[in-house]
XYZ file of C-alpha atoms in Angstrom:
774
model
C 50.686 -47.588 105.644
C 48.480 -48.879 108.449
C 44.851 -49.716 107.761
C 42.130 -47.389 109.009
C 40.383 -48.018 112.308
C 37.018 -49.771 112.542
C 33.689 -47.985 112.531
C 31.029 -50.708 112.439
C 30.564 -54.441 111.934
C 27.241 -55.660 110.527
C 26.217 -59.325 110.591
C 23.362 -60.791 108.567
C 22.045 -64.371 108.899
C 25.365 -65.773 110.132
C 25.081 -68.223 113.043
C 23.169 -66.404 115.807
C 22.361 -63.234 113.819
C 18.598 -63.860 113.441
C 18.097 -60.205 112.559
C 20.778 -57.903 111.105
C 23.087 -56.926 113.956
C 25.507 -53.994 114.022
C 28.379 -53.443 116.425
C 29.716 -49.865 116.395
C 33.285 -49.219 117.551
C 34.477 -46.229 119.544
C 36.899 -44.075 117.569
C 40.343 -44.022 119.109
C 39.843 -47.254 121.070
C 41.949 -50.139 119.731
C 40.740 -52.656 122.356
C 37.121 -53.826 122.432
C 36.027 -55.949 125.397
C 32.975 -57.970 124.431
C 31.039 -59.154 127.484
C 28.036 -61.395 127.540
C 26.644 -64.304 129.490
C 26.840 -67.764 127.987
C 24.619 -67.997 124.928
C 24.541 -64.258 124.264
C 26.168 -64.520 120.816
C 29.790 -63.550 121.477
C 31.108 -66.347 119.270
C 28.862 -65.185 116.433
C 30.639 -61.818 116.447
C 34.025 -63.547 116.539
C 32.907 -65.881 113.744
C 31.903 -62.845 111.692
C 35.482 -61.565 111.753
C 36.730 -65.066 110.929
C 34.231 -65.303 108.046
C 35.251 -61.926 106.694
C 39.008 -62.277 107.018
C 39.632 -66.008 106.635
C 36.574 -67.361 104.848
C 35.771 -69.772 107.670
C 33.773 -70.187 110.862
C 36.333 -71.674 113.201
C 34.090 -72.096 116.219
C 32.541 -75.144 114.511
C 35.825 -76.834 113.686
C 36.825 -79.954 115.567
C 33.267 -80.851 116.588
C 32.817 -83.861 114.330
C 30.563 -81.981 111.906
C 32.568 -82.667 108.766
C 32.200 -79.815 106.312
C 30.659 -77.067 108.446
C 29.582 -74.529 105.802
C 26.018 -75.868 105.820
C 25.751 -74.819 109.472
C 26.925 -71.261 108.892
C 23.556 -69.713 108.010
C 21.123 -68.914 110.807
C 18.470 -71.606 111.199
C 15.759 -70.943 108.646
C 18.000 -68.748 106.485
C 19.518 -69.506 103.112
C 23.262 -69.433 102.407
C 22.652 -66.523 100.060
C 21.321 -64.512 103.036
C 24.647 -64.714 104.896
C 26.723 -61.525 104.814
C 29.225 -59.667 106.981
C 30.094 -56.027 106.360
C 32.928 -54.055 107.936
C 33.045 -50.278 107.689
C 36.308 -48.461 108.384
C 36.899 -44.906 109.534
C 38.201 -43.984 106.059
C 34.769 -44.982 104.667
C 36.133 -48.188 103.169
C 33.495 -50.928 103.162
C 34.271 -54.619 102.810
C 31.444 -57.134 102.433
C 31.722 -60.922 102.524
C 28.934 -63.233 101.370
C 28.412 -66.964 100.980
C 28.091 -68.117 97.363
C 27.911 -71.843 96.542
C 29.731 -72.760 99.708
C 32.548 -70.282 99.082
C 33.136 -66.969 100.849
C 33.425 -64.111 98.364
C 34.745 -60.743 99.511
C 34.081 -57.455 97.756
C 36.267 -55.647 97.141
C 38.904 -58.344 97.562
C 41.645 -55.746 98.168
C 39.800 -54.459 101.230
C 39.587 -57.876 102.881
C 41.022 -57.458 106.384
C 43.755 -59.612 107.899
C 42.221 -61.414 110.860
C 44.085 -63.559 113.381
C 41.821 -65.743 115.502
C 42.608 -67.297 118.869
C 40.227 -69.704 120.535
C 40.625 -72.020 123.474
C 41.338 -74.983 121.199
C 44.097 -73.010 119.457
C 45.790 -72.282 122.784
C 46.069 -76.012 123.237
C 47.567 -76.167 119.756
C 50.196 -73.586 120.667
C 51.146 -74.962 124.070
C 49.982 -78.531 124.581
C 50.263 -79.915 121.055
C 53.038 -82.153 119.788
C 56.225 -80.328 118.753
C 55.585 -80.969 115.061
C 52.033 -79.605 115.305
C 53.262 -76.657 117.354
C 55.761 -75.890 114.597
C 52.923 -75.392 112.122
C 51.695 -72.393 114.141
C 54.934 -70.495 113.504
C 56.000 -72.039 110.179
C 55.298 -68.954 108.131
C 57.560 -66.824 110.335
C 60.636 -69.058 110.311
C 60.257 -71.148 107.139
C 62.821 -70.284 104.457
C 61.923 -72.707 101.646
C 64.476 -71.327 99.181
C 67.331 -71.653 101.649
C 66.148 -75.080 102.757
C 65.923 -76.247 99.127
C 69.494 -75.077 98.503
C 70.601 -76.657 101.747
C 68.927 -79.919 100.759
C 70.636 -79.858 97.339
C 73.999 -79.221 98.989
C 73.384 -81.993 101.508
C 72.482 -84.383 98.683
C 75.627 -83.363 96.801
C 77.763 -84.090 99.874
C 75.996 -87.438 100.253
C 76.510 -88.312 96.563
C 80.163 -87.277 96.562
C 80.770 -89.233 99.762
C 79.382 -92.311 98.066
C 81.497 -91.564 94.983
C 84.577 -91.252 97.209
C 83.867 -94.601 98.823
C 83.362 -96.165 95.393
C 86.637 -94.681 94.106
C 88.506 -95.995 97.151
C 86.980 -99.458 96.666
C 87.920 -99.522 92.982
C 91.445 -98.397 93.743
C 91.862 -101.200 96.277
C 90.364 -103.809 93.933
C 92.657 -102.870 91.047
C 95.675 -102.673 93.344
C 94.936 -106.265 94.403
C 94.688 -107.318 90.733
C 98.019 -105.633 89.990
C 99.606 -107.521 92.865
C 98.289 -110.803 91.415
C 99.898 -109.975 88.040
C 103.084 -109.055 89.845
C 103.114 -112.365 91.716
C 102.358 -114.284 88.505
C 105.338 -112.570 86.890
C 107.601 -114.000 89.589
C 107.569 -111.028 91.959
C 110.076 -108.803 90.181
C 112.386 -106.676 92.245
C 110.287 -103.537 91.529
C 107.291 -102.685 93.664
C 104.006 -104.024 92.230
C 102.674 -100.637 91.142
C 106.018 -99.476 89.690
C 106.414 -102.739 87.774
C 102.835 -102.594 86.521
C 103.237 -99.004 85.308
C 106.404 -100.007 83.406
C 104.666 -102.989 81.827
C 101.659 -100.891 80.915
C 103.884 -98.396 79.084
C 105.028 -100.998 76.549
C 103.838 -100.408 72.959
C 100.914 -102.754 72.307
C 101.475 -102.428 68.541
C 104.677 -104.556 68.807
C 102.808 -107.567 70.198
C 100.071 -107.069 67.677
C 102.616 -107.038 64.820
C 104.211 -110.289 66.009
C 100.823 -111.969 66.225
C 99.970 -110.722 62.728
C 103.358 -111.930 61.323
C 102.868 -115.388 62.809
C 99.350 -115.566 61.419
C 100.571 -114.548 57.951
C 103.375 -117.144 58.020
C 100.999 -119.923 59.048
C 98.554 -118.966 56.295
C 101.310 -118.818 53.650
C 102.734 -122.172 54.731
C 99.250 -123.715 54.734
C 98.734 -122.647 51.126
C 101.907 -124.566 50.174
C 100.947 -127.711 52.054
C 99.119 -129.502 49.186
C 100.989 -127.807 46.338
C 103.262 -130.816 45.557
C 100.340 -133.215 45.331
C 98.368 -130.810 43.194
C 101.358 -130.263 40.905
C 101.933 -133.997 40.539
C 98.263 -134.575 39.704
C 98.315 -131.752 37.159
C 101.468 -133.073 35.508
C 100.087 -136.586 35.340
C 96.851 -135.300 33.811
C 98.778 -133.260 31.213
C 100.925 -136.235 30.305
C 97.872 -138.513 29.942
C 96.036 -135.916 27.812
C 99.024 -135.548 25.512
C 99.240 -139.295 25.070
C 95.487 -139.537 24.277
C 95.788 -136.713 21.736
C 98.634 -138.488 20.024
C 96.679 -141.749 19.772
C 93.568 -139.986 18.371
C 95.683 -138.177 15.895
C 97.213 -141.485 14.725
C 93.779 -143.081 14.224
C 92.511 -140.072 12.292
C 95.536 -140.222 10.030
C 94.943 -143.951 9.386
C 91.303 -143.255 8.392
C 92.363 -140.603 5.968
C 94.828 -142.973 4.335
C 92.013 -145.259 3.208
C 90.343 -142.476 1.301
C 91.436 -140.504 -1.668
C 94.294 -138.287 -1.140
C 92.034 -135.290 -1.163
C 89.291 -136.934 0.906
C 89.923 -134.793 3.798
C 89.460 -131.613 1.819
C 86.473 -133.111 0.021
C 84.686 -133.925 3.291
C 85.156 -130.395 4.322
C 83.670 -129.113 1.058
C 80.690 -131.441 1.282
C 79.914 -130.530 4.878
C 80.057 -126.851 3.994
C 77.715 -127.451 1.016
C 75.206 -129.344 3.191
C 75.254 -126.514 5.710
C 74.556 -124.044 2.848
C 71.710 -126.085 1.447
C 70.201 -126.383 4.935
C 69.737 -122.647 4.792
C 68.873 -122.495 0.996
C 67.015 -125.719 0.071
C 66.174 -126.628 -3.543
C 68.454 -124.129 -5.300
C 67.849 -123.549 -9.051
C 71.540 -123.711 -9.882
C 74.564 -125.249 -8.278
C 76.077 -122.797 -5.803
C 79.566 -123.853 -6.795
C 79.498 -124.120 -10.652
C 76.251 -122.256 -11.226
C 75.048 -125.019 -13.491
C 71.340 -125.795 -13.573
C 71.538 -129.244 -15.120
C 72.136 -131.243 -11.929
C 70.832 -128.750 -9.293
C 67.810 -130.865 -8.465
C 68.457 -133.441 -5.663
C 71.834 -131.869 -4.908
C 71.352 -131.911 -1.093
C 70.434 -135.654 -1.068
C 73.458 -136.580 -3.194
C 75.761 -134.574 -0.807
C 74.293 -136.381 2.214
C 74.907 -139.762 0.638
C 78.535 -138.981 -0.119
C 79.146 -137.641 3.433
C 77.776 -140.823 4.974
C 80.392 -142.616 3.063
C 83.025 -140.564 4.971
C 81.549 -141.303 8.604
C 84.435 -143.339 9.986
C 86.837 -140.717 8.839
C 84.859 -138.014 10.511
C 84.642 -139.898 13.841
C 88.397 -140.337 13.937
C 88.881 -136.717 13.057
C 86.456 -135.622 15.890
C 88.272 -137.735 18.476
C 91.538 -136.210 17.400
C 90.205 -132.702 17.823
C 88.723 -133.495 21.309
C 91.904 -135.082 22.548
C 93.910 -132.119 21.291
C 91.602 -129.719 23.209
C 91.926 -131.739 26.417
C 95.683 -131.814 26.140
C 95.764 -128.052 25.667
C 93.584 -127.442 28.690
C 95.642 -129.692 30.985
C 98.747 -127.897 29.879
C 97.157 -124.542 30.685
C 95.971 -125.775 34.137
C 99.447 -127.079 34.906
C 101.008 -123.778 33.923
C 98.558 -121.814 36.109
C 99.124 -124.134 39.065
C 102.867 -123.824 38.690
C 102.542 -120.017 38.612
C 100.231 -120.028 41.672
C 102.614 -122.301 43.583
C 105.553 -120.123 42.642
C 103.662 -117.060 43.988
C 102.713 -118.895 47.199
C 106.340 -119.882 47.640
C 107.327 -116.238 47.257
C 104.653 -115.199 49.795
C 105.932 -117.808 52.206
C 109.515 -116.602 51.768
C 108.389 -113.043 52.629
C 106.324 -114.221 55.629
C 109.246 -116.224 56.992
C 111.478 -113.220 56.454
C 109.034 -111.235 58.636
C 109.873 -113.497 61.575
C 113.454 -112.331 61.596
C 112.870 -109.974 64.553
C 111.608 -112.806 66.740
C 114.747 -114.713 67.658
C 112.896 -117.307 69.697
C 110.647 -118.289 66.803
C 111.679 -121.464 64.888
C 112.340 -121.041 61.164
C 113.106 -123.515 58.282
C 116.613 -124.926 58.259
C 116.919 -124.194 54.536
C 115.311 -121.517 52.464
C 112.542 -122.317 50.080
C 114.037 -123.704 46.799
C 113.766 -121.631 43.710
C 112.510 -124.576 41.640
C 109.175 -126.210 42.182
C 110.683 -129.628 42.226
C 112.356 -129.038 45.600
C 109.145 -127.880 47.348
C 108.010 -131.299 48.488
C 111.314 -132.088 50.159
C 111.388 -128.676 51.782
C 107.874 -129.133 53.147
C 108.805 -132.513 54.605
C 111.816 -130.921 56.290
C 109.762 -128.062 57.806
C 106.562 -129.959 58.709
C 107.086 -129.261 62.430
C 107.132 -125.471 62.043
C 103.345 -124.724 61.757
C 102.689 -126.195 65.221
C 105.474 -124.111 66.724
C 104.229 -120.982 65.019
C 100.670 -121.613 66.236
C 101.908 -122.096 69.820
C 103.921 -118.893 69.583
C 100.869 -116.993 68.311
C 98.652 -118.363 71.111
C 101.264 -117.378 73.695
C 101.413 -113.846 72.371
C 97.598 -113.601 72.250
C 97.364 -114.627 75.896
C 100.163 -112.299 76.897
C 98.557 -109.453 74.937
C 95.279 -109.930 76.840
C 97.138 -109.997 80.141
C 98.983 -106.825 79.280
C 95.641 -105.202 78.375
C 94.116 -106.264 81.678
C 97.199 -105.026 83.527
C 97.119 -101.736 81.671
C 93.405 -101.292 82.452
C 94.047 -102.117 86.109
C 96.834 -99.542 86.260
C 94.717 -96.896 84.523
C 91.631 -97.601 86.685
C 93.687 -97.657 89.866
C 95.341 -94.351 89.000
C 92.033 -92.744 87.980
C 90.282 -93.991 91.130
C 93.135 -92.812 93.336
C 93.032 -89.395 91.674
C 89.249 -89.215 92.045
C 89.573 -90.160 95.704
C 92.231 -87.477 96.174
C 90.083 -84.830 94.449
C 87.055 -85.765 96.550
C 89.196 -85.757 99.688
C 89.937 -82.128 98.840
C 86.367 -81.187 97.836
C 84.334 -82.994 100.475
C 85.684 -81.148 103.539
C 85.007 -77.843 101.819
C 81.498 -78.837 100.769
C 80.816 -80.271 104.222
C 81.951 -77.032 105.791
C 79.798 -75.065 103.347
C 76.843 -77.218 104.380
C 77.627 -76.611 108.033
C 77.781 -72.869 107.379
C 74.428 -72.914 105.583
C 72.888 -74.971 108.396
C 74.407 -72.700 111.024
C 73.176 -69.570 109.265
C 69.693 -71.005 108.868
C 69.671 -72.035 112.526
C 70.978 -68.624 113.548
C 68.237 -67.019 111.503
C 65.486 -69.190 112.933
C 67.003 -69.095 116.424
C 67.136 -65.308 116.248
C 63.475 -65.180 115.248
C 62.550 -67.723 117.910
C 64.617 -65.862 120.489
C 62.855 -62.650 119.539
C 59.485 -64.368 119.793
C 60.453 -65.987 123.095
C 61.720 -62.662 124.449
C 58.505 -60.951 123.458
C 56.459 -63.785 124.967
C 58.478 -63.486 128.180
C 57.927 -59.737 128.282
C 54.183 -60.091 127.810
C 54.019 -62.957 130.281
C 55.826 -60.896 132.919
C 53.176 -58.199 132.567
C 50.476 -60.732 133.380
C 52.464 -62.663 136.006
C 54.788 -60.083 137.612
C 57.184 -61.404 140.233
C 56.293 -65.050 139.626
C 59.604 -65.854 137.947
C 57.921 -67.581 135.015
C 58.910 -65.155 132.279
C 62.027 -66.918 130.981
C 60.382 -68.526 127.985
C 62.371 -70.423 125.386
C 61.427 -71.560 121.890
C 63.799 -73.821 119.999
C 63.787 -76.190 117.062
C 64.814 -79.717 117.949
C 68.302 -80.164 116.459
C 67.617 -83.825 115.728
C 64.166 -83.417 114.186
C 62.790 -81.520 111.232
C 59.971 -79.027 111.863
C 59.737 -79.745 115.581
C 59.279 -76.846 117.997
C 60.026 -77.195 121.691
C 58.761 -74.683 124.244
C 60.292 -74.231 127.674
C 59.879 -71.993 130.703
C 61.519 -71.297 134.039
C 60.003 -73.141 136.962
C 61.440 -73.871 140.394
C 64.818 -72.488 139.348
C 65.029 -74.844 136.360
C 65.167 -73.435 132.836
C 63.724 -75.082 129.760
C 61.125 -77.137 131.612
C 57.989 -77.887 129.587
C 55.321 -75.533 130.940
C 52.510 -78.011 130.285
C 54.095 -80.280 132.897
C 53.972 -77.740 135.752
C 51.834 -74.705 134.860
C 48.209 -74.433 135.889
C 45.482 -74.213 133.279
C 45.225 -70.432 133.666
C 49.003 -70.040 133.353
C 48.974 -72.126 130.177
C 46.075 -70.088 128.818
C 47.814 -66.789 129.434
C 51.055 -68.206 127.992
C 49.136 -69.199 124.859
C 47.717 -65.684 124.573
C 51.219 -64.212 124.906
C 52.582 -66.548 122.222
C 49.663 -65.635 119.963
C 50.263 -61.901 120.416
C 53.995 -62.234 119.849
C 53.444 -64.171 116.620
C 50.723 -61.859 115.347
C 52.990 -58.833 115.923
C 55.553 -60.265 113.485
C 53.412 -59.998 110.370
C 52.044 -56.538 109.513
C 50.357 -55.978 112.878
C 49.106 -52.538 111.844
C 46.878 -54.272 109.266
C 45.805 -57.130 111.529
C 42.604 -57.505 113.527
C 43.081 -59.738 116.563
C 40.108 -61.712 117.827
C 40.398 -63.626 121.126
C 37.271 -65.672 121.638
C 36.655 -66.508 125.305
C 40.260 -67.539 125.982
C 40.514 -66.070 129.508
C 37.896 -68.107 131.326
C 40.431 -69.922 133.520
C 42.222 -66.787 134.784
C 41.424 -65.445 138.229
C 40.398 -61.830 138.752
C 43.883 -60.464 139.447
C 45.481 -62.164 136.446
C 42.538 -61.293 134.262
C 42.888 -57.624 135.118
C 46.622 -57.645 134.353
C 45.974 -59.554 131.140
C 43.471 -56.947 129.977
C 45.904 -54.194 130.968
C 48.548 -55.902 128.842
C 46.134 -56.275 125.915
C 45.247 -52.595 126.183
C 48.938 -51.697 125.952
C 49.602 -54.012 123.013
C 46.407 -53.269 121.073
C 47.725 -50.016 119.477
C 50.245 -52.120 117.534
C 47.358 -53.718 115.675
C 44.511 -52.452 113.582
C 42.107 -53.585 116.297
C 41.822 -56.128 119.074
C 38.532 -57.721 120.164
C 38.361 -59.903 123.264
C 35.242 -61.765 124.345
C 34.516 -63.193 127.802
C 31.605 -64.149 129.995
C 33.071 -63.769 133.520
C 31.121 -61.312 135.689
C 34.218 -59.367 136.844
C 34.664 -58.218 133.269
C 31.423 -56.352 133.462
C 32.011 -54.921 136.936
C 35.588 -53.794 136.300
C 36.001 -52.915 132.685
C 32.793 -51.339 131.551
C 34.022 -48.142 133.233
C 37.501 -48.462 131.832
C 39.211 -49.028 135.193
C 42.512 -49.689 133.480
C 45.867 -48.212 134.396
C 46.672 -48.139 130.705
C 43.623 -46.114 129.717
C 40.010 -46.815 128.840
C 38.900 -49.381 126.301
C 35.736 -49.963 124.332
C 33.387 -52.069 126.453
C 30.449 -53.837 124.804
C 27.780 -55.828 126.621
C 25.402 -58.239 124.933
C 21.960 -59.187 126.169
C 20.646 -62.747 126.230
C 20.169 -64.206 122.764
C 16.615 -65.102 121.700
C 15.201 -66.866 118.678
C 13.073 -63.846 117.838
C 15.695 -61.112 117.810
C 19.038 -62.935 117.922
C 21.882 -60.774 119.186
C 21.066 -57.694 121.194
C 23.420 -54.915 122.268
C 22.841 -53.576 125.799
C 25.358 -50.799 125.580
C 28.327 -49.743 123.647
C 28.308 -45.978 124.323
C 29.984 -45.239 127.714
C 27.635 -44.359 130.591
C 29.250 -40.928 131.111
C 28.509 -39.958 127.520
C 24.940 -41.133 127.881
C 24.539 -39.124 131.106
C 25.960 -35.994 129.495
C 23.630 -36.409 126.517
C 20.597 -36.968 128.781
C 21.323 -33.833 130.827
C 21.771 -31.806 127.628
C 18.432 -32.946 126.208
C 15.608 -30.384 125.902
C 13.836 -31.127 128.148
C 15.858 -33.734 130.068
C 14.123 -36.939 131.121
C 14.571 -37.199 134.940
C 13.862 -40.901 135.027
C 16.537 -41.759 132.482
C 18.930 -39.238 134.039
C 18.541 -40.922 137.446
C 18.949 -44.428 136.062
C 22.117 -43.537 134.182
C 23.546 -41.345 136.949
C 23.097 -44.100 139.553
C 25.159 -46.470 137.433
C 27.868 -43.836 136.870
C 27.959 -42.820 140.533
C 28.255 -46.415 141.680
C 31.281 -46.809 139.419
C 32.921 -43.601 140.679
C 32.378 -44.346 144.381
C 33.407 -48.000 143.959
C 36.579 -46.837 142.232
C 37.545 -44.548 145.130
C 36.636 -47.144 147.771
C 38.720 -49.808 146.058
C 41.655 -47.493 145.341
C 41.999 -46.397 148.961
C 40.929 -49.620 150.601
C 37.857 -48.131 152.279
C 35.937 -50.547 154.511
C 32.521 -51.670 153.265
C 29.891 -53.767 155.070
C 29.307 -57.306 153.827
C 25.818 -57.815 152.429
C 24.151 -61.072 151.376
C 23.806 -60.003 147.756
C 27.313 -58.578 147.647
C 26.040 -55.221 146.348
C 26.843 -52.003 148.221
C 24.177 -49.361 148.789
C 24.498 -45.649 148.131
C 25.024 -45.010 151.860
C 27.686 -47.739 152.101
C 29.867 -46.144 149.436
C 29.303 -42.528 150.498
C 30.051 -43.365 154.164
C 33.117 -45.405 153.206
C 34.734 -42.211 151.935
C 35.056 -40.699 155.416
C 35.510 -36.944 156.111
C 39.323 -37.149 156.382
C 39.730 -38.837 153.045
C 37.012 -36.712 151.491
C 38.752 -33.516 152.540
C 42.084 -34.761 151.194
C 40.771 -35.878 147.816
C 41.762 -33.535 145.009
C 42.415 -33.931 141.299
C 44.904 -32.056 139.169
C 43.328 -31.682 135.728
C 45.680 -31.014 132.801
C 44.653 -28.100 130.637
C 46.166 -25.202 128.687
C 46.451 -21.523 129.600
C 45.765 -18.591 127.360
C 49.184 -18.905 125.819
C 48.673 -22.559 124.962
C 51.026 -23.889 127.657
C 50.078 -26.999 129.600
C 48.964 -26.274 133.157
C 47.294 -28.244 135.927
C 44.181 -26.978 137.735
C 43.553 -28.486 141.156
C 39.970 -29.343 141.998
C 38.695 -30.943 145.166
C 36.129 -33.755 145.186
C 34.616 -32.889 148.542
C 32.016 -30.450 147.136
C 30.523 -33.038 144.753
C 30.643 -35.791 147.383
C 29.021 -33.563 150.023
C 26.277 -32.513 147.628
C 25.510 -36.122 146.776
C 25.539 -37.031 150.498
C 23.039 -34.233 151.272
C 20.695 -35.444 148.523
C 20.895 -39.013 149.831
C 20.215 -37.891 153.413
C 17.407 -35.518 152.431
C 15.657 -38.242 150.499
C 16.487 -40.923 153.047
C 18.279 -42.993 150.397
C 21.262 -44.081 152.442
C 20.151 -47.691 152.500
C 18.920 -47.829 148.951
C 20.729 -49.960 146.412
C 21.777 -48.108 143.287
C 19.198 -49.905 141.230
C 16.429 -48.375 143.356
C 17.463 -44.748 142.662
C 14.826 -43.205 140.446
C 13.186 -39.899 139.693
C 10.326 -40.859 142.014
C 12.719 -41.450 144.877
C 14.777 -38.337 144.195
C 11.921 -35.990 143.360
C 13.117 -32.472 142.582
C 16.702 -33.512 143.247
C 16.750 -35.892 140.254
C 18.469 -33.537 137.825
C 20.826 -32.207 140.517
C 21.755 -35.779 141.344
C 22.688 -36.297 137.708
C 24.629 -33.030 137.461
C 26.698 -33.630 140.630
C 27.408 -37.169 139.479
C 28.605 -35.879 136.072
C 30.790 -33.249 137.774
C 32.391 -35.929 139.971
C 33.079 -38.356 137.170
C 34.487 -35.656 134.856
C 37.004 -34.737 137.524
C 37.982 -38.342 138.171
C 38.177 -39.769 134.670
C 39.451 -38.458 131.344
C 37.176 -39.681 128.513
C 40.260 -40.535 126.430
C 42.955 -41.372 128.992
C 40.779 -43.096 131.589
C 40.980 -43.336 135.347
C 43.998 -42.487 137.541
C 45.203 -45.940 138.659
C 48.970 -45.703 138.244
C 51.013 -44.891 141.343
C 54.423 -45.071 139.686
C 55.184 -41.421 140.597
C 55.133 -42.237 144.295
C 53.184 -39.032 144.985
C 49.840 -39.376 143.256
C 47.629 -41.641 141.195
C 47.747 -40.863 137.466
C 46.080 -41.985 134.317
C 47.727 -42.485 130.907
C 49.432 -39.255 129.917
C 48.808 -37.887 133.430
C 45.850 -35.792 132.348
C 44.455 -36.616 135.798
C 46.483 -36.672 139.014
C 44.558 -37.880 142.041
C 45.802 -37.190 145.573
C 46.477 -38.373 148.184
C 48.492 -41.458 147.208
C 47.512 -43.198 150.450
C 44.452 -43.007 152.625
C 45.011 -40.405 155.424
C 46.107 -41.920 158.712
C 43.266 -40.234 160.571
C 40.844 -42.130 158.400
C 42.458 -45.416 159.389
C 41.623 -45.058 163.069
């Protein structure tokens, strides 16, 4: 739903608004032309819209002021005093104020959308660098989600392309390694890759088992290497120990023979008794016979007798020690013989495990069953450990080579497969990327083409027949976010307009681009503000530009255009537009005391009608207003029909000049068809001539001798009793000529009459009568 029209803008303490200033808007008029001399405060009104809609004051930007918010308040006012209020026709009120350097709008939902165009922005649209120009239209053609997906797809294609190159490189490297293995193997009759695949298929467990068998055999043989020497040493030790035991036993027996026959048993008894008495000293009775007679001193007597048996005991101790040693050496020898027998059995089994390896050397004779033959067997097979070690080393090296070959084959195959898969995927992904890019370009190109077409259409309205309407907008295919603008010039398309167009042509092109862009984004809710952007246009182009703006303004919520050129005032305050009247506002000179001042915003015809209806009417004010209205009406007819006017030093025509210019032939032919409705409600035209009103005004001028008077000199004093009649005839003339809503008849498209918008007025004749041309 479109936003309501504007009723009034009120500005307080912003820039040039020394006192609160209100600008009322005419209902039904979408275009407001704001006229004022330099320094009248036009930019303050434009800044007020910018402040309200965008939270900024753009007229101060780019002037080297840094942060400009401190310059927003009127001199002598506080930031808290700054406020802008916009009232809409639906009674909605939106107020913006300055709080701590920030613009706050209340209510925020009612904040209007405002698009500003200033002279500096035209340069940004047309003369800026392509990248900067792109920023002006980014929001209309930017598709961040699509571009993010496109970027991810492009990165995927880039990554997979690198992966494909890496896979191809690895495949080539491993193929070269396979060829080296193939050449080292003597270049078998099979192709390198076929041979390598066959070699790689061999069971690696077989080579591992051979290596393990050789290692076991070497270990078993090594355990037997010193067995004969160890056995010999053990046997010698056992023999020596047995001999020593026999000698000790002989000496012990000789010692015993020198003692009583039962000495040996007696020594044992005495030693046992001494051990008992050591635990139970000074017994009261003998522990053996239980007699008490000789119990005293028993331990001393036992010790004395044992000392007498010392030599015997020493011999007996040596005999026992030698017997223990002999027993231990016998046990060690038995264990060693058992260990050697087991090692020999292990070695037999290990050697038997070499049976599957025909090229491996084995002992000429099997291991003997008896230990005595081991030494001879070892001497006969002493060369075998070196051979077995060499065989193991060979198989280790070959096993590593086979592993490297197998890895090369596997890596080469995997890389080749990866390359093949990527060769299938990459073209599809690349095509998908191309499709995404093409669709995005088609989307943006379609938007740009639509914008360019709209710009061309608007430009043709301002520059008809000049052949400059073929505008092009395009993104540079080789650059990101770079917008190129082209136009037709001298038969060449796509030429940069800034290279050939005049300043006024560039200005009007910028306005057309601005309008085309603004119309893309909710135009019915958008207020357009064009701040003094038409200064370089001549009168003819300016008129067509305003006509175009008047046609386009209904698309938007409102359009306000400011300018200071004098023709604006002379042409547009009366709504001399083929496309219908607009709202014309004139500002007085700005002063420090009062700030902005509105000269007029209510049309002169309405003021004249109101003055004549007043009770009683004020003749002086009636004359002043009527003279202005009459000058506009007569100037309109004189210009429309090309009536000759005398040249005067001040360039201003007098009342007699304009009345005389409309000669009798033309005056008699002038008639207006006014659209109305009959009793039944059907549309009908009533024809009214203009001669009666013109003749009456001529009679008043002649009677009061005012033919040579400028319009500014017409007053109630000069007109006397004719003052009110002068006003009434002027009102009757202007009401016939101009429709308050549809404006003046300036369109001759029918070929028969001049018509206004909607043809509520049809003015005839179309051409000045030939009799009037003589």
